[in-house]
Amino acid sequence: MAPFVRRARPKYAAAPLSPACLHTLRVPGKFAARLAGGEAGAAVEVLLVSPLGKVWRAELRRAGSGGGPWQLGGGWAEFAAAHGVGAGWSVVFRVERRGVATVRVFDAAGCLARFCTPHAGVAAGKSRPRFIRVLHTDDFEKMKIPDEFVQEHLTGTYPSSQKAMIFSPLGKFWHVDLNRDQPGMLLGDGWARFLTAHNLSEGNILVFRYEENMVFTVEAFTQNGCLKEYGAAAADMTDDPIGQPSTVPQPADKELGVSPVKKKRKTRNGNTSLVVYHKKPNCSPNSVKKAVSQKKLVSTMPHRSFTKRITSYDLTSLFVVKGLFCSSVGLSGACEITLKMSTDNKRSWPVWFNIANTYGYIKGPGWKRFCRENKLEQGDCCTFSVIETTVWHVTIVSS
């Protein structure tokens, strides 16, 4: 199945802000060009939509005589002051359309700043919790989640949850161990592999959005604040469920034991957490022989999970499953499939499955009840992992 790479709107993360940035904020040329809509003038008026829904006018201009770097001024200082933005805070801009950007504000602790009263006439819709982090060398093995974020959003889940699930910019799910560090929490085993696979290093900026049940969506930004781009080739790198092969092409035998990043082995334990085994350099002949044997075994196993973005047709009519996937997991006719949330094995939803000419499909009241009780909406991403032919675990990430 072709890897799914999310295409996001242009964004710019300024983190953390220096005192000078509170008056004039330098903006990368790539982002400025998208916000300005290609206007070639030395100065362009733009609209900033605040977290309160109010619209502020600001000037996007080139420094110096018009040939310098792009800067945000002429209203930006007033915007920052009105929202209490100070040195050490962070902001993330998202282009909505030509000349218009929404702004998210993060406090000095890295948590999404809360504002009490929306602008008149603007609905105070639910905003999922977020925090921002600039990567430092201390974060490469373990990364601390802000204490304020843990206390407000995660204390009800932890310590019962020992793992977090990260939905990455590549459209893949990664499992990371949670280590308690009083009074906060650390992302531990699995985190370093996530950074390596996504080519993240010191100075990169990460924005975490908390979905629920210890599931996070992560956006990655380059050192200059622009949204990091990943191609289809990068999307093949995945931390697939244990016991299920990834879509990554298997390496040649002569490469075994050379690269710990490319030589991942995935297996599933009794739950749905992930364990990734790295091959180390200078492997003994016996370990290389064993790795070759494991590679042959994995290559014969069918791919047992897939990710799909939910459409209105999926919700109102039937949910289509590719015929090749159906045959690979042993589905050849009408049957009942039990759906379970990967984070909660106590509840289950029996759904009706059947086979058409070239595809399989799920439909009926059981499927609609699953969608309704899990608040599944158009645009949400679902990963279906086959535990047994008729038992599937589902992970949902809201759009």
Tab-separated table of C-alpha atoms in Angstrom:
chain	number	residue	atom	x	y	z
A	1	MET	CA	0.000	0.000	0.000
A	2	ALA	CA	1.426	3.358	-0.979
A	3	PRO	CA	2.590	5.388	2.028
A	4	PHE	CA	0.354	8.258	3.027
A	5	VAL	CA	2.114	11.600	3.500
A	6	ARG	CA	0.050	14.435	4.836
A	7	ARG	CA	0.239	17.695	2.920
A	8	ALA	CA	-0.089	20.577	5.341
A	9	ARG	CA	-0.697	24.239	4.703
A	10	PRO	CA	2.406	26.458	4.822
A	11	LYS	CA	3.464	27.088	8.407
A	12	TYR	CA	6.186	28.951	10.243
A	13	ALA	CA	7.271	28.296	13.834
A	14	ALA	CA	9.172	31.022	15.678
A	15	ALA	CA	10.562	29.424	18.831
A	16	PRO	CA	11.614	30.802	21.202
A	17	LEU	CA	11.103	34.530	20.682
A	18	SER	CA	13.867	36.931	21.667
A	19	PRO	CA	13.025	40.408	23.054
A	20	ALA	CA	13.788	41.920	19.644
A	21	CYS	CA	11.304	39.548	17.976
A	22	LEU	CA	8.477	41.097	19.977
A	23	HIS	CA	8.838	44.263	17.898
A	24	THR	CA	9.937	42.974	14.502
A	25	LEU	CA	9.811	39.277	13.617
A	26	ARG	CA	12.019	37.929	10.856
A	27	VAL	CA	10.178	35.513	8.544
A	28	PRO	CA	11.758	32.945	6.151
A	29	GLY	CA	11.474	33.956	2.505
A	30	LYS	CA	9.747	30.703	1.561
A	31	PHE	CA	6.947	31.267	4.067
A	32	ALA	CA	6.728	34.989	3.281
A	33	ALA	CA	6.243	34.215	-0.409
A	34	ARG	CA	3.299	31.924	0.361
A	35	LEU	CA	1.728	34.389	2.780
A	36	ALA	CA	2.186	37.338	0.434
A	37	GLY	CA	0.801	35.324	-2.463
A	38	GLY	CA	3.715	36.089	-4.751
A	39	GLU	CA	3.416	39.882	-4.556
A	40	ALA	CA	6.741	41.381	-5.512
A	41	GLY	CA	6.410	44.626	-3.576
A	42	ALA	CA	8.714	45.559	-0.717
A	43	ALA	CA	5.772	45.695	1.718
A	44	VAL	CA	2.483	43.784	1.884
A	45	GLU	CA	-0.378	44.144	4.345
A	46	VAL	CA	-1.373	40.815	5.911
A	47	LEU	CA	-4.088	39.783	8.341
A	48	LEU	CA	-3.273	37.817	11.492
A	49	VAL	CA	-6.137	35.868	13.052
A	50	SER	CA	-5.527	35.600	16.787
A	51	PRO	CA	-6.457	32.697	19.099
A	52	LEU	CA	-9.385	34.858	20.212
A	53	GLY	CA	-10.683	35.132	16.661
A	54	LYS	CA	-9.865	38.820	16.314
A	55	VAL	CA	-8.188	39.974	13.099
A	56	TRP	CA	-5.062	42.125	13.344
A	57	ARG	CA	-3.413	44.000	10.505
A	58	ALA	CA	0.345	43.762	10.157
A	59	GLU	CA	2.944	44.645	7.567
A	60	LEU	CA	5.099	42.030	5.873
A	61	ARG	CA	8.074	43.855	4.433
A	62	ARG	CA	11.670	43.472	3.357
A	63	ALA	CA	14.347	44.932	5.577
A	64	GLY	CA	16.672	47.681	4.435
A	65	SER	CA	15.848	49.234	1.096
A	66	GLY	CA	13.661	46.331	0.029
A	67	GLY	CA	16.320	43.721	-0.713
A	68	GLY	CA	16.829	42.327	2.773
A	69	PRO	CA	15.119	39.487	4.619
A	70	TRP	CA	11.370	39.495	5.153
A	71	GLN	CA	10.104	40.877	8.455
A	72	LEU	CA	6.745	41.111	10.169
A	73	GLY	CA	6.139	44.549	11.637
A	74	GLY	CA	3.620	47.363	11.493
A	75	GLY	CA	1.074	45.787	13.841
A	76	TRP	CA	2.973	42.701	14.949
A	77	ALA	CA	4.233	44.390	18.139
A	78	GLU	CA	0.671	45.364	19.048
A	79	PHE	CA	-0.509	41.795	18.399
A	80	ALA	CA	2.213	40.385	20.670
A	81	ALA	CA	1.501	42.866	23.459
A	82	ALA	CA	-2.261	42.297	23.334
A	83	HIS	CA	-1.790	38.547	23.800
A	84	GLY	CA	0.816	38.811	26.536
A	85	VAL	CA	3.536	37.302	24.360
A	86	GLY	CA	6.921	37.689	26.026
A	87	ALA	CA	10.524	36.670	25.508
A	88	GLY	CA	10.843	32.883	25.571
A	89	TRP	CA	7.344	32.379	24.186
A	90	SER	CA	6.713	30.806	20.767
A	91	VAL	CA	4.266	31.368	17.926
A	92	VAL	CA	3.200	29.222	14.973
A	93	PHE	CA	1.695	30.814	11.860
A	94	ARG	CA	-0.440	28.946	9.332
A	95	VAL	CA	-1.360	30.399	5.941
A	96	GLU	CA	-5.116	30.149	5.411
A	97	ARG	CA	-5.178	31.974	2.106
A	98	ARG	CA	-3.323	34.777	0.374
A	99	GLY	CA	-2.545	37.499	2.911
A	100	VAL	CA	-4.199	35.706	5.861
A	101	ALA	CA	-2.559	33.598	8.580
A	102	THR	CA	-3.827	32.150	11.849
A	103	VAL	CA	-1.534	32.326	14.876
A	104	ARG	CA	-1.110	29.886	17.753
A	105	VAL	CA	0.675	31.144	20.859
A	106	PHE	CA	2.745	29.009	23.258
A	107	ASP	CA	3.923	30.189	26.663
A	108	ALA	CA	7.453	29.999	28.042
A	109	ALA	CA	6.827	26.450	29.301
A	110	GLY	CA	5.998	25.371	25.749
A	111	CYS	CA	2.276	24.841	26.387
A	112	LEU	CA	-0.479	26.274	24.227
A	113	ALA	CA	-1.492	29.589	25.797
A	114	ARG	CA	-5.103	29.898	26.858
A	115	PHE	CA	-7.136	33.042	26.391
A	116	CYS	CA	-10.367	33.598	28.243
A	117	THR	CA	-12.829	35.341	25.939
A	118	PRO	CA	-13.149	34.849	22.160
A	119	HIS	CA	-13.771	37.849	19.948
A	120	ALA	CA	-17.461	38.724	19.610
A	121	GLY	CA	-19.208	36.586	17.007
A	122	VAL	CA	-16.523	33.884	16.997
A	123	ALA	CA	-17.318	30.406	18.273
A	124	ALA	CA	-15.016	29.186	21.006
A	125	GLY	CA	-14.539	25.786	19.363
A	126	LYS	CA	-12.592	23.064	21.096
A	127	SER	CA	-8.854	23.295	20.527
A	128	ARG	CA	-6.839	20.183	21.208
A	129	PRO	CA	-3.985	20.572	23.732
A	130	ARG	CA	-0.581	21.272	22.226
A	131	PHE	CA	2.983	21.884	23.295
A	132	ILE	CA	6.077	22.984	21.412
A	133	ARG	CA	9.664	21.840	21.822
A	134	VAL	CA	12.969	22.974	20.298
A	135	LEU	CA	15.253	19.936	20.124
A	136	HIS	CA	18.533	20.032	22.031
A	137	THR	CA	21.181	17.352	22.402
A	138	ASP	CA	19.693	16.337	25.753
A	139	ASP	CA	16.479	15.394	23.931
A	140	PHE	CA	18.026	12.846	21.581
A	141	GLU	CA	17.595	9.803	23.835
A	142	LYS	CA	14.746	11.032	26.020
A	143	MET	CA	12.562	14.116	25.774
A	144	LYS	CA	10.660	15.640	28.664
A	145	ILE	CA	7.010	16.599	28.256
A	146	PRO	CA	6.338	19.970	29.955
A	147	ASP	CA	5.248	19.516	33.566
A	148	GLU	CA	2.264	21.830	33.139
A	149	PHE	CA	1.064	19.791	30.163
A	150	VAL	CA	1.387	16.516	32.071
A	151	GLN	CA	-0.447	17.828	35.114
A	152	GLU	CA	-3.320	19.281	33.109
A	153	HIS	CA	-3.856	16.679	30.397
A	154	LEU	CA	-2.096	13.394	31.194
A	155	THR	CA	-2.396	12.746	34.918
A	156	GLY	CA	-5.702	10.974	34.379
A	157	THR	CA	-4.086	8.551	31.921
A	158	TYR	CA	-0.665	8.000	33.486
A	159	PRO	CA	0.614	5.828	35.165
A	160	SER	CA	-1.820	3.260	33.728
A	161	SER	CA	-0.427	3.994	30.262
A	162	GLN	CA	3.202	2.991	29.825
A	163	LYS	CA	3.436	3.862	26.139
A	164	ALA	CA	2.564	6.777	23.898
A	165	MET	CA	1.638	6.543	20.242
A	166	ILE	CA	2.981	9.205	17.880
A	167	PHE	CA	1.362	9.902	14.518
A	168	SER	CA	4.282	11.258	12.520
A	169	PRO	CA	4.539	13.675	9.573
A	170	LEU	CA	5.015	10.581	7.388
A	171	GLY	CA	1.519	9.370	8.212
A	172	LYS	CA	2.925	6.482	10.274
A	173	PHE	CA	2.402	5.428	13.879
A	174	TRP	CA	5.332	5.081	16.279
A	175	HIS	CA	5.188	3.599	19.771
A	176	VAL	CA	7.365	5.243	22.428
A	177	ASP	CA	7.843	4.214	26.057
A	178	LEU	CA	6.806	6.648	28.783
A	179	ASN	CA	9.243	7.039	31.669
A	180	ARG	CA	8.105	8.808	34.821
A	181	ASP	CA	10.363	11.640	35.960
A	182	GLN	CA	8.797	13.353	38.966
A	183	PRO	CA	6.782	15.450	38.547
A	184	GLY	CA	6.845	15.130	34.763
A	185	MET	CA	7.133	12.497	32.087
A	186	LEU	CA	9.746	11.455	29.543
A	187	LEU	CA	9.454	9.988	26.071
A	188	GLY	CA	11.957	7.147	26.285
A	189	ASP	CA	12.645	3.936	24.373
A	190	GLY	CA	11.618	4.370	20.742
A	191	TRP	CA	12.051	8.144	20.782
A	192	ALA	CA	15.609	8.108	19.412
A	193	ARG	CA	14.505	5.874	16.529
A	194	PHE	CA	11.676	8.282	15.765
A	195	LEU	CA	14.140	11.193	15.545
A	196	THR	CA	16.532	9.242	13.330
A	197	ALA	CA	13.830	8.044	10.948
A	198	HIS	CA	12.530	11.595	10.513
A	199	ASN	CA	15.994	13.150	10.138
A	200	LEU	CA	15.495	15.400	13.160
A	201	SER	CA	18.439	17.027	14.890
A	202	GLU	CA	19.383	19.884	17.193
A	203	GLY	CA	17.439	23.046	16.442
A	204	ASN	CA	14.464	21.339	14.810
A	205	ILE	CA	11.119	22.414	16.257
A	206	LEU	CA	8.368	19.940	17.121
A	207	VAL	CA	4.723	20.742	17.826
A	208	PHE	CA	2.794	17.982	19.618
A	209	ARG	CA	-1.003	17.850	19.482
A	210	TYR	CA	-2.650	15.567	22.018
A	211	GLU	CA	-5.522	13.571	20.529
A	212	GLU	CA	-6.520	11.375	23.494
A	213	ASN	CA	-5.580	8.032	25.059
A	214	MET	CA	-1.855	8.857	24.859
A	215	VAL	CA	-1.933	9.468	21.095
A	216	PHE	CA	-0.014	12.497	19.796
A	217	THR	CA	0.210	14.043	16.341
A	218	VAL	CA	3.590	15.659	15.660
A	219	GLU	CA	4.567	18.399	13.216
A	220	ALA	CA	8.254	18.973	12.480
A	221	PHE	CA	9.876	22.272	11.513
A	222	THR	CA	13.372	22.995	10.243
A	223	GLN	CA	15.869	25.138	12.136
A	224	ASN	CA	14.654	28.259	10.304
A	225	GLY	CA	11.060	27.573	11.324
A	226	CYS	CA	9.627	26.304	8.022
A	227	LEU	CA	7.528	23.161	8.004
A	228	LYS	CA	9.790	20.181	7.300
A	229	GLU	CA	8.936	18.394	4.068
A	230	TYR	CA	9.082	14.645	3.550
A	231	GLY	CA	8.880	12.826	0.232
A	232	ALA	CA	7.333	9.457	-0.565
A	233	ALA	CA	10.704	7.720	-0.174
A	234	ALA	CA	11.007	8.944	3.407
A	235	ALA	CA	7.482	7.764	4.110
A	236	ASP	CA	8.621	4.167	3.674
A	237	MET	CA	10.486	4.410	6.982
A	238	THR	CA	8.076	3.140	9.609
A	239	ASP	CA	7.878	1.614	13.038
A	240	ASP	CA	5.281	-0.966	12.011
A	241	PRO	CA	3.352	-3.118	14.487
A	242	ILE	CA	5.282	-6.039	15.839
A	243	GLY	CA	4.993	-9.231	13.846
A	244	GLN	CA	4.034	-7.308	10.713
A	245	PRO	CA	6.439	-6.416	7.927
A	246	SER	CA	6.863	-2.828	6.845
A	247	THR	CA	6.749	-1.476	3.321
A	248	VAL	CA	10.474	-0.785	3.506
A	249	PRO	CA	12.381	-2.819	0.888
A	250	GLN	CA	14.506	-5.472	2.555
A	251	PRO	CA	18.280	-4.852	2.380
A	252	ALA	CA	20.678	-7.052	0.489
A	253	ASP	CA	22.463	-9.749	2.508
A	254	LYS	CA	25.789	-7.977	2.216
A	255	GLU	CA	24.337	-4.930	3.955
A	256	LEU	CA	23.327	-6.825	7.084
A	257	GLY	CA	24.944	-5.531	10.260
A	258	VAL	CA	26.048	-2.231	8.712
A	259	SER	CA	23.329	0.367	9.312
A	260	PRO	CA	21.339	0.284	12.557
A	261	VAL	CA	18.721	2.655	11.132
A	262	LYS	CA	17.857	0.796	7.952
A	263	LYS	CA	18.043	-2.671	9.410
A	264	LYS	CA	14.920	-2.641	11.543
A	265	ARG	CA	13.102	-5.782	12.550
A	266	LYS	CA	9.551	-5.509	13.762
A	267	THR	CA	7.603	-7.995	15.836
A	268	ARG	CA	4.392	-7.897	17.869
A	269	ASN	CA	4.070	-8.857	21.508
A	270	GLY	CA	0.846	-9.756	23.228
A	271	ASN	CA	-0.348	-6.163	23.080
A	272	THR	CA	0.076	-3.596	20.342
A	273	SER	CA	3.346	-1.985	21.403
A	274	LEU	CA	6.420	-1.978	19.240
A	275	VAL	CA	9.905	-3.353	19.645
A	276	VAL	CA	12.557	-2.551	17.064
A	277	TYR	CA	15.796	-4.513	16.918
A	278	HIS	CA	18.870	-2.795	15.536
A	279	LYS	CA	21.596	-4.743	13.801
A	280	LYS	CA	24.969	-3.703	15.111
A	281	PRO	CA	28.215	-3.307	13.145
A	282	ASN	CA	30.710	-6.153	13.021
A	283	CYS	CA	28.125	-8.887	13.514
A	284	SER	CA	29.411	-12.390	13.984
A	285	PRO	CA	28.816	-14.885	11.136
A	286	ASN	CA	26.175	-16.647	13.248
A	287	SER	CA	24.224	-13.448	13.909
A	288	VAL	CA	24.389	-12.478	10.235
A	289	LYS	CA	23.125	-15.946	9.280
A	290	LYS	CA	20.284	-15.580	11.804
A	291	ALA	CA	19.394	-12.144	10.455
A	292	VAL	CA	19.252	-13.492	6.904
A	293	SER	CA	16.924	-16.238	8.096
A	294	GLN	CA	14.699	-13.676	9.822
A	295	LYS	CA	14.644	-11.550	6.679
A	296	LYS	CA	13.445	-14.486	4.606
A	297	LEU	CA	10.741	-15.210	7.173
A	298	VAL	CA	9.506	-11.614	7.201
A	299	SER	CA	9.477	-11.399	3.411
A	300	THR	CA	6.985	-14.270	3.241
A	301	MET	CA	4.538	-12.698	5.709
A	302	PRO	CA	1.630	-10.605	4.416
A	303	HIS	CA	1.304	-6.929	5.258
A	304	ARG	CA	-1.229	-6.907	8.086
A	305	SER	CA	-2.093	-3.244	8.639
A	306	PHE	CA	-3.202	-0.271	6.589
A	307	THR	CA	-3.979	3.399	7.146
A	308	LYS	CA	-6.869	5.211	5.510
A	309	ARG	CA	-8.279	8.727	5.650
A	310	ILE	CA	-12.014	8.514	6.298
A	311	THR	CA	-14.387	9.902	3.657
A	312	SER	CA	-18.078	10.761	3.899
A	313	TYR	CA	-18.787	7.665	1.775
A	314	ASP	CA	-17.068	5.493	4.388
A	315	LEU	CA	-19.340	6.920	7.085
A	316	THR	CA	-22.672	6.885	5.263
A	317	SER	CA	-22.433	3.883	2.939
A	318	LEU	CA	-19.685	1.300	3.216
A	319	PHE	CA	-16.002	1.108	4.120
A	320	VAL	CA	-13.962	-0.392	1.273
A	321	VAL	CA	-10.915	-2.603	1.882
A	322	LYS	CA	-8.541	-3.485	-0.951
A	323	GLY	CA	-8.982	-7.001	-2.281
A	324	LEU	CA	-5.254	-7.739	-2.110
A	325	PHE	CA	-5.223	-6.923	1.588
A	326	CYS	CA	-8.296	-9.077	2.208
A	327	SER	CA	-6.750	-12.115	0.556
A	328	SER	CA	-3.434	-11.574	2.360
A	329	VAL	CA	-5.105	-11.881	5.778
A	330	GLY	CA	-7.368	-14.791	4.840
A	331	LEU	CA	-10.672	-12.999	4.215
A	332	SER	CA	-12.415	-14.800	1.361
A	333	GLY	CA	-16.130	-14.381	2.060
A	334	ALA	CA	-18.841	-12.974	4.284
A	335	CYS	CA	-18.049	-12.978	7.996
A	336	GLU	CA	-18.202	-10.942	11.187
A	337	ILE	CA	-15.124	-8.923	12.163
A	338	THR	CA	-14.561	-7.638	15.697
A	339	LEU	CA	-13.107	-4.120	15.897
A	340	LYS	CA	-11.271	-3.018	19.041
A	341	MET	CA	-9.549	0.242	19.866
A	342	SER	CA	-5.799	-0.335	20.174
A	343	THR	CA	-5.779	1.635	23.438
A	344	ASP	CA	-8.768	-0.144	24.994
A	345	ASN	CA	-9.292	-3.893	24.674
A	346	LYS	CA	-12.322	-3.913	26.970
A	347	ARG	CA	-14.794	-2.691	24.352
A	348	SER	CA	-15.468	-4.246	20.966
A	349	TRP	CA	-17.697	-3.638	17.952
A	350	PRO	CA	-18.821	-6.558	15.749
A	351	VAL	CA	-19.175	-5.416	12.119
A	352	TRP	CA	-20.379	-7.207	8.982
A	353	PHE	CA	-17.781	-7.887	6.284
A	354	ASN	CA	-18.299	-9.185	2.759
A	355	ILE	CA	-16.395	-9.607	-0.497
A	356	ALA	CA	-17.289	-8.006	-3.829
A	357	ASN	CA	-15.603	-8.738	-7.171
A	358	THR	CA	-12.318	-6.927	-6.541
A	359	TYR	CA	-12.581	-5.594	-3.011
A	360	GLY	CA	-13.943	-6.225	0.447
A	361	TYR	CA	-16.191	-3.938	2.424
A	362	ILE	CA	-17.608	-3.288	5.883
A	363	LYS	CA	-21.135	-1.949	6.306
A	364	GLY	CA	-24.277	-2.160	8.361
A	365	PRO	CA	-25.442	-1.042	11.806
A	366	GLY	CA	-22.343	-2.415	13.555
A	367	TRP	CA	-20.034	-0.238	11.458
A	368	LYS	CA	-22.237	2.823	11.963
A	369	ARG	CA	-22.270	2.225	15.710
A	370	PHE	CA	-18.467	1.982	15.721
A	371	CYS	CA	-18.226	5.291	13.840
A	372	ARG	CA	-20.755	6.976	16.102
A	373	GLU	CA	-19.400	5.801	19.456
A	374	ASN	CA	-15.813	6.634	18.511
A	375	LYS	CA	-16.857	10.010	17.051
A	376	LEU	CA	-15.293	9.157	13.695
A	377	GLU	CA	-15.477	12.068	11.262
A	378	GLN	CA	-14.568	12.797	7.662
A	379	GLY	CA	-10.834	13.489	7.397
A	380	ASP	CA	-9.836	11.374	10.410
A	381	CYS	CA	-7.027	8.854	9.835
A	382	CYS	CA	-7.580	5.250	10.905
A	383	THR	CA	-4.975	2.508	11.112
A	384	PHE	CA	-6.391	-1.027	11.083
A	385	SER	CA	-4.069	-3.737	12.447
A	386	VAL	CA	-5.061	-7.376	12.000
A	387	ILE	CA	-4.474	-9.338	15.211
A	388	GLU	CA	-6.392	-12.328	13.889
A	389	THR	CA	-8.259	-12.633	10.600
A	390	THR	CA	-11.498	-11.505	12.241
A	391	VAL	CA	-10.055	-9.372	15.080
A	392	TRP	CA	-8.765	-5.924	14.129
A	393	HIS	CA	-7.277	-3.215	16.316
A	394	VAL	CA	-8.055	0.365	15.273
A	395	THR	CA	-6.171	3.574	16.029
A	396	ILE	CA	-7.880	6.879	15.219
A	397	VAL	CA	-6.195	10.250	14.766
A	398	SER	CA	-8.608	13.171	14.426
A	399	SER	CA	-8.292	15.489	11.447
